[in-house]
Coordinates of N, CA and C in Angstrom, one line a residue:
M184 N 93.5 -25.5 75.3 CA 92.8 -24.4 76.0 C 93.4 -24.3 77.4
I185 N 93.7 -23.1 77.8 CA 94.3 -22.8 79.1 C 93.1 -22.4 80.0
I186 N 93.0 -22.9 81.2 CA 92.0 -22.5 82.2 C 92.7 -21.9 83.4
Q187 N 92.4 -20.7 83.7 CA 93.0 -20.0 84.8 C 91.9 -19.6 85.8
F188 N 92.1 -19.9 87.1 CA 91.2 -19.6 88.1 C 91.7 -18.5 89.0
N189 N 90.7 -17.6 89.3 CA 91.0 -16.4 90.2 C 89.9 -16.5 91.2
T190 N 90.3 -16.3 92.5 CA 89.3 -16.3 93.6 C 89.6 -15.2 94.5
D191 N 88.5 -14.7 95.2 CA 88.7 -13.7 96.2 C 89.2 -14.3 97.5
H192 N 89.5 -13.5 98.5 CA 90.1 -14.0 99.7 C 89.0 -14.8 100.6
N193 N 87.8 -14.8 100.2 CA 86.7 -15.4 101.0 C 86.5 -16.9 100.5
I194 N 87.2 -17.3 99.5 CA 87.0 -18.7 98.9 C 88.1 -19.6 99.5
H195 N 87.6 -20.6 100.2 CA 88.5 -21.6 100.8 C 88.4 -22.9 100.0
G196 N 89.5 -23.7 100.0 CA 89.5 -25.0 99.3 C 89.4 -24.8 97.8
H197 N 90.1 -23.8 97.3 CA 90.0 -23.5 95.9 C 90.6 -24.6 95.0
E198 N 91.6 -25.4 95.5 CA 92.2 -26.4 94.7 C 91.2 -27.5 94.4
A199 N 90.4 -27.9 95.3 CA 89.4 -28.9 95.0 C 88.3 -28.3 94.0
L200 N 88.0 -27.1 94.2 CA 87.0 -26.4 93.3 C 87.6 -26.4 91.9
E201 N 88.9 -26.1 91.8 CA 89.5 -26.0 90.4 C 89.5 -27.3 89.7
A202 N 89.8 -28.4 90.4 CA 89.7 -29.7 89.7 C 88.3 -30.1 89.3
K203 N 87.4 -29.9 90.1 CA 86.0 -30.2 89.8 C 85.5 -29.3 88.7
F204 N 85.7 -28.0 88.8 CA 85.2 -27.0 87.8 C 85.9 -27.1 86.5
T205 N 87.2 -27.5 86.5 CA 87.9 -27.8 85.2 C 87.2 -28.9 84.4
T206 N 86.8 -29.9 85.1 CA 86.1 -31.0 84.4 C 84.8 -30.5 83.9
I207 N 84.0 -29.8 84.6 CA 82.7 -29.2 84.2 C 82.9 -28.3 83.0
L208 N 83.9 -27.5 83.0 CA 84.2 -26.5 81.9 C 84.6 -27.3 80.6
I209 N 85.5 -28.2 80.7 CA 85.9 -29.0 79.6 C 84.8 -29.7 78.9
E210 N 83.9 -30.3 79.7 CA 82.8 -31.1 79.2 C 81.8 -30.1 78.5
A211 N 81.5 -29.0 79.2 CA 80.5 -28.1 78.7 C 80.9 -27.3 77.5
L212 N 82.2 -27.0 77.4 CA 82.7 -26.1 76.3 C 83.5 -26.9 75.3
N213 N 83.4 -28.2 75.3 CA 84.2 -29.0 74.4 C 84.1 -28.6 72.9
R214 N 82.9 -28.3 72.5 CA 82.7 -28.0 71.1 C 83.4 -26.7 70.6
F215 N 83.8 -25.9 71.6 CA 84.5 -24.6 71.3 C 86.0 -24.8 71.5
S216 N 86.5 -25.9 71.9 CA 87.9 -26.1 72.3 C 88.9 -25.8 71.2
K217 N 88.5 -26.0 69.9 CA 89.5 -25.7 68.9 C 89.7 -24.3 68.6
Q218 N 88.7 -23.4 68.9 CA 88.8 -22.0 68.7 C 89.2 -21.3 70.0
M219 N 88.9 -21.9 71.1 CA 89.2 -21.2 72.4 C 90.6 -21.4 72.8
T220 N 91.3 -20.3 73.1 CA 92.7 -20.4 73.6 C 92.8 -20.3 75.1
R221 N 91.9 -19.7 75.7 CA 92.0 -19.4 77.2 C 90.6 -19.1 77.7
I222 N 90.4 -19.6 79.0 CA 89.2 -19.2 79.7 C 89.6 -18.9 81.1
E223 N 89.2 -17.7 81.6 CA 89.5 -17.3 83.0 C 88.2 -17.4 83.8
V224 N 88.3 -18.0 84.9 CA 87.2 -18.2 85.9 C 87.5 -17.3 87.1
H225 N 86.5 -16.4 87.4 CA 86.6 -15.6 88.5 C 85.5 -15.9 89.5
L226 N 85.9 -16.4 90.7 CA 84.9 -16.8 91.7 C 85.0 -15.8 92.8
S227 N 83.8 -15.4 93.3 CA 83.8 -14.5 94.4 C 82.6 -14.8 95.3
D228 N 82.7 -14.3 96.5 CA 81.6 -14.4 97.5 C 81.2 -13.0 97.8
E229 N 80.2 -12.5 97.2 CA 79.8 -11.1 97.2 C 79.4 -10.6 98.6
N230 N 78.9 -11.5 99.4 CA 78.4 -11.0 100.8 C 79.2 -11.6 101.9
N231 N 80.4 -12.2 101.6 CA 81.3 -12.7 102.6 C 80.6 -13.6 103.6
N232 N 80.0 -14.7 103.0 CA 79.3 -15.7 103.8 C 78.2 -15.3 104.7
K233 N 77.6 -14.2 104.4 CA 76.4 -13.8 105.1 C 75.3 -14.6 104.6
N234 N 74.2 -14.8 105.3 CA 73.1 -15.7 104.9 C 72.2 -15.0 103.9
K235 N 72.7 -14.6 102.8 CA 71.8 -14.0 101.8 C 71.9 -14.9 100.6
M236 N 70.8 -15.0 99.9 CA 70.7 -15.9 98.7 C 71.5 -15.3 97.5
N237 N 71.9 -16.1 96.7 CA 72.6 -15.7 95.4 C 73.8 -14.8 95.6
H238 N 74.6 -15.1 96.6 CA 75.8 -14.2 96.8 C 77.1 -14.8 96.3
K239 N 77.0 -16.0 95.7 CA 78.2 -16.5 95.0 C 78.2 -16.2 93.6
R240 N 79.3 -15.6 93.1 CA 79.4 -15.2 91.7 C 80.5 -15.9 91.0
C241 N 80.2 -16.2 89.7 CA 81.1 -16.8 88.8 C 81.1 -15.9 87.5
L242 N 82.3 -15.4 87.2 CA 82.4 -14.7 85.9 C 83.4 -15.4 85.0
L243 N 83.0 -15.7 83.8 CA 83.9 -16.4 82.8 C 84.3 -15.4 81.8
E244 N 85.6 -15.5 81.4 CA 86.1 -14.7 80.3 C 86.7 -15.6 79.3
A245 N 86.1 -15.8 78.2 CA 86.6 -16.7 77.1 C 87.3 -15.9 76.0
R246 N 88.5 -16.5 75.7 CA 89.2 -15.9 74.6 C 89.3 -16.9 73.4
L247 N 88.8 -16.4 72.3 CA 88.9 -17.2 71.1 C 89.9 -16.6 70.1
E248 N 90.5 -17.4 69.3 CA 91.6 -16.9 68.4 C 91.1 -15.8 67.5
G249 N 91.8 -14.7 67.5 CA 91.5 -13.6 66.6 C 90.3 -12.7 67.0
L250 N 89.7 -13.0 68.2 CA 88.5 -12.2 68.6 C 88.7 -11.6 69.9
Q251 N 87.9 -10.6 70.2 CA 87.9 -10.0 71.6 C 87.4 -11.0 72.6
P252 N 87.7 -10.9 73.8 CA 87.2 -11.8 74.8 C 85.7 -11.7 75.0
F253 N 85.0 -12.8 75.4 CA 83.6 -12.8 75.7 C 83.5 -13.1 77.2
V254 N 82.5 -12.4 77.8 CA 82.3 -12.5 79.2 C 80.9 -12.9 79.5
A255 N 80.7 -13.7 80.5 CA 79.4 -14.1 81.0 C 79.5 -14.3 82.5
S256 N 78.5 -14.0 83.3 CA 78.6 -14.2 84.7 C 77.2 -14.6 85.2
D257 N 77.2 -15.2 86.4 CA 76.0 -15.6 87.1 C 76.2 -15.6 88.6
D258 N 75.1 -15.3 89.3 CA 75.1 -15.3 90.7 C 74.1 -16.5 91.2
A259 N 74.5 -17.2 92.2 CA 73.7 -18.3 92.7 C 74.0 -18.5 94.2
E260 N 73.4 -19.5 94.7 CA 73.5 -19.8 96.1 C 74.8 -20.6 96.4
N261 N 75.4 -21.2 95.4 CA 76.8 -21.8 95.6 C 77.6 -21.6 94.3
H262 N 78.9 -21.8 94.4 CA 79.7 -21.6 93.2 C 79.5 -22.5 92.0
E263 N 79.1 -23.8 92.3 CA 78.9 -24.7 91.2 C 77.7 -24.3 90.4
L264 N 76.6 -23.9 91.1 CA 75.4 -23.4 90.3 C 75.8 -22.1 89.6
A265 N 76.6 -21.2 90.2 CA 77.0 -20.0 89.5 C 77.8 -20.3 88.3
L266 N 78.7 -21.3 88.4 CA 79.5 -21.7 87.2 C 78.6 -22.2 86.1
K267 N 77.7 -23.1 86.4 CA 76.9 -23.7 85.4 C 76.0 -22.6 84.7
G268 N 75.5 -21.7 85.5 CA 74.7 -20.6 85.0 C 75.5 -19.7 84.0
A269 N 76.8 -19.4 84.4 CA 77.7 -18.6 83.6 C 78.1 -19.4 82.3
I270 N 78.3 -20.7 82.4 CA 78.6 -21.5 81.3 C 77.4 -21.4 80.3
N271 N 76.2 -21.6 80.7 CA 75.0 -21.5 79.8 C 75.0 -20.2 79.1
K272 N 75.2 -19.1 79.8 CA 75.2 -17.8 79.2 C 76.3 -17.6 78.2
L273 N 77.5 -18.1 78.6 CA 78.6 -18.0 77.7 C 78.4 -18.9 76.4
K274 N 77.8 -20.0 76.5 CA 77.6 -20.9 75.3 C 76.6 -20.1 74.4
T275 N 75.6 -19.5 74.9 CA 74.7 -18.7 74.1 C 75.4 -17.6 73.3
V276 N 76.3 -16.9 74.0 CA 77.0 -15.8 73.4 C 78.0 -16.4 72.3
L277 N 78.7 -17.4 72.6 CA 79.6 -18.0 71.6 C 78.9 -18.6 70.4
D278 N 77.7 -19.3 70.7 CA 77.0 -19.8 69.5 C 76.5 -18.7 68.6
T279 N 76.1 -17.6 69.2 CA 75.6 -16.4 68.4 C 76.7 -15.8 67.6
K280 N 77.8 -15.6 68.3 CA 79.0 -14.9 67.6 C 79.6 -15.8 66.5
I281 N 79.8 -17.0 66.9 CA 80.4 -17.9 65.9 C 79.5 -18.2 64.7
G282 N 78.2 -18.2 65.0 CA 77.2 -18.3 63.9 C 77.2 -17.1 63.0
H283 N 77.3 -15.9 63.5 CA 77.4 -14.7 62.7 C 78.7 -14.7 61.9
L284 N 79.8 -15.2 62.4 CA 81.1 -15.2 61.7 C 81.0 -16.2 60.5
R285 N 80.3 -17.3 60.7 CA 80.2 -18.4 59.7 C 79.3 -17.9 58.5
N286 N 78.3 -17.0 58.9 CA 77.3 -16.5 57.9 C 77.9 -15.4 57.1
H287 N 79.0 -14.8 57.5 CA 79.5 -13.7 56.8 C 80.8 -14.0 56.0

């Protein structure tokens, strides 16, 4: 599984984030690793460090063999929480879709 990170110009220290977030992603999505070919992580700061809540966004785009990409996103007060929220949403989508495919 290939993991690609994309960040906006407001994100600093993205290399440390990539290492930490790669570990989180691999652990959280391990059960899908045989079907998943690629996951793209898009991190952004929606309010450019202004003191507003839930302005960090994480969008995940997962590509599984032979299927259209699946997308999930979450907004939170920091990127790690946004990543975890997006992962939870993505797992729900993948469980549903893969379950439908197995039943048909």
